[in-house]
Coordinates of C-alpha atoms in Angstrom, one line a residue:
X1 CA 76.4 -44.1 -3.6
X2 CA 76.5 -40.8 -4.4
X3 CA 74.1 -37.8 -5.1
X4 CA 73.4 -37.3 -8.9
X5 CA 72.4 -33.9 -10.1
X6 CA 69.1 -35.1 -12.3
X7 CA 69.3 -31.8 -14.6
X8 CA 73.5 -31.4 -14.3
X9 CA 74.6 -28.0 -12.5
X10 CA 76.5 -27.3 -15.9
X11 CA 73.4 -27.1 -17.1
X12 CA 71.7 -25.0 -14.4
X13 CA 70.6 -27.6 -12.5
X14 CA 70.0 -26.6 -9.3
X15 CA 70.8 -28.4 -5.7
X16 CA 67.8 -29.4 -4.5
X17 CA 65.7 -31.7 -3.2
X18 CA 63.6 -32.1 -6.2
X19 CA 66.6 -32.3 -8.9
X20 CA 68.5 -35.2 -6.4
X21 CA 68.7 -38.7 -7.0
X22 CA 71.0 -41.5 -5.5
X23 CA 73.1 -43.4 -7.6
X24 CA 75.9 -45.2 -7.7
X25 CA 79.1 -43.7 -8.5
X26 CA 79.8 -45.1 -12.2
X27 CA 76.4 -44.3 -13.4
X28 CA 76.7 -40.6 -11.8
X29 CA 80.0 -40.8 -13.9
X30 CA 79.0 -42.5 -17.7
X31 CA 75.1 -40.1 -17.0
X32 CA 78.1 -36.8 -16.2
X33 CA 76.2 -33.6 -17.8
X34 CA 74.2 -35.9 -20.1
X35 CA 70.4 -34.8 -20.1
X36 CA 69.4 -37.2 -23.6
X37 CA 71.3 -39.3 -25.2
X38 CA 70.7 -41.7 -28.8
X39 CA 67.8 -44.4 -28.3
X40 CA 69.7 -47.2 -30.1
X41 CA 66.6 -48.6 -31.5
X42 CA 65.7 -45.8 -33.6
X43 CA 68.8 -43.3 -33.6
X44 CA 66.9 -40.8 -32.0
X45 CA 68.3 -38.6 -29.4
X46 CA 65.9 -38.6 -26.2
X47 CA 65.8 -37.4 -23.0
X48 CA 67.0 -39.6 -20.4
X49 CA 64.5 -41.0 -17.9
X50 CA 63.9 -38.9 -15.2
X51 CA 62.6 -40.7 -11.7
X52 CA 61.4 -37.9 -10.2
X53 CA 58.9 -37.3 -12.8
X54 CA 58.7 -40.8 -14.6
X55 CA 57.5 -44.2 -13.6
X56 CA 60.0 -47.0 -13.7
X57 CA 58.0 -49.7 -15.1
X58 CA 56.9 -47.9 -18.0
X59 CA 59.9 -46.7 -19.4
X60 CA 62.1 -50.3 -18.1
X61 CA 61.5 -54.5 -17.4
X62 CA 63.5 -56.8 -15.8
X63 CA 64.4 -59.5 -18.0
X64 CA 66.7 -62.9 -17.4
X65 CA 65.1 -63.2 -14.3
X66 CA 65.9 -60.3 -13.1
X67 CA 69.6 -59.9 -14.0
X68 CA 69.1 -57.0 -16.7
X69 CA 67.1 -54.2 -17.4
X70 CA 65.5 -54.0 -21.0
X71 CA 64.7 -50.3 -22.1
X72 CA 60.7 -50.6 -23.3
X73 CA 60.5 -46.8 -24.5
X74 CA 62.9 -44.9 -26.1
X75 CA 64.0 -43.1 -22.8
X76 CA 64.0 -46.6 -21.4
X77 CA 66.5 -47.7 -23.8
X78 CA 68.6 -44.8 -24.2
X79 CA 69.1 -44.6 -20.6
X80 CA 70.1 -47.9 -20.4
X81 CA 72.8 -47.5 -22.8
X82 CA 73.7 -44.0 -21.6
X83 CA 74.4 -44.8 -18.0
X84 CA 75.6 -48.8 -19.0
X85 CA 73.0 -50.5 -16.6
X86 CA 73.6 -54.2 -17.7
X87 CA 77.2 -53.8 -17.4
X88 CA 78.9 -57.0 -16.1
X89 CA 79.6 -55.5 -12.6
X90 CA 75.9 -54.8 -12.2
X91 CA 74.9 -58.3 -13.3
X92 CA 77.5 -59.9 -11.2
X93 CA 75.9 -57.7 -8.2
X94 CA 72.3 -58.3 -9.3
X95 CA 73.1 -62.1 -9.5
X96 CA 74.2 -62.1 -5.7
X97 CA 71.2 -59.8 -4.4
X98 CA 68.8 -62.4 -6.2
X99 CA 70.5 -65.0 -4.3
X100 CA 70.2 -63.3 -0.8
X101 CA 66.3 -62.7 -2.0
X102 CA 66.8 -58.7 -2.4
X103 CA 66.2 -58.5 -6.0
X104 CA 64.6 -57.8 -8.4
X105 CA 62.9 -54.8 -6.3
X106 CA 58.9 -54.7 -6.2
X107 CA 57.2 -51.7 -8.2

């Protein structure tokens, strides 16, 4: 896990508290100075969901029982094809973590 820069330093982001998220390393990499990015639905270049400032559930869903995450709002989807989320390292993870009874996470 590493700390991602929510508005990217390149882009004047600052470091602090309130522009800090966790993630893991290869979405901090595919997100890299990206602050939108297409929604794949409509073409449209969107901003990318923001957690500080954004609810989850609005903007994302778990489907297939929990193994993917479907975009619901142009943000939602954007970022999910921005930063990869359903990648088959993630579902492979997600699959164990349902298993153990960690996942899918409660709102």
């Amino acid at each position: 896990m590493t700390f991602e820069h929510l508005t990217p330093e390149s882009r004047g982001g600052r470091t602090v508290r309130s522009n800090l998220w966790l993630a893991c390393s290869q979405c901090n990499a595919f997100k890299s100075n990206l602050v939108r990015a297409r929604d794949p639905e409509s073409g449209r270049l969107v901003r990318l969901f923001n957690p500080r400032r954004q609810i989850w559930s609005a903007h994302f869903r778990w489907i297939e029982s929990g193994l993917r995450i479907e975009g619901r709002t142009p943000t939602g989807r954007a970022t999910v094809a921005a930063l990869r989320l359903n990648r088959e390292v993630r579902i492979m993870a997600r699959r164990l973590w349902i298993s153990a009874g960690w996942h899918p996470p409660s709102d």
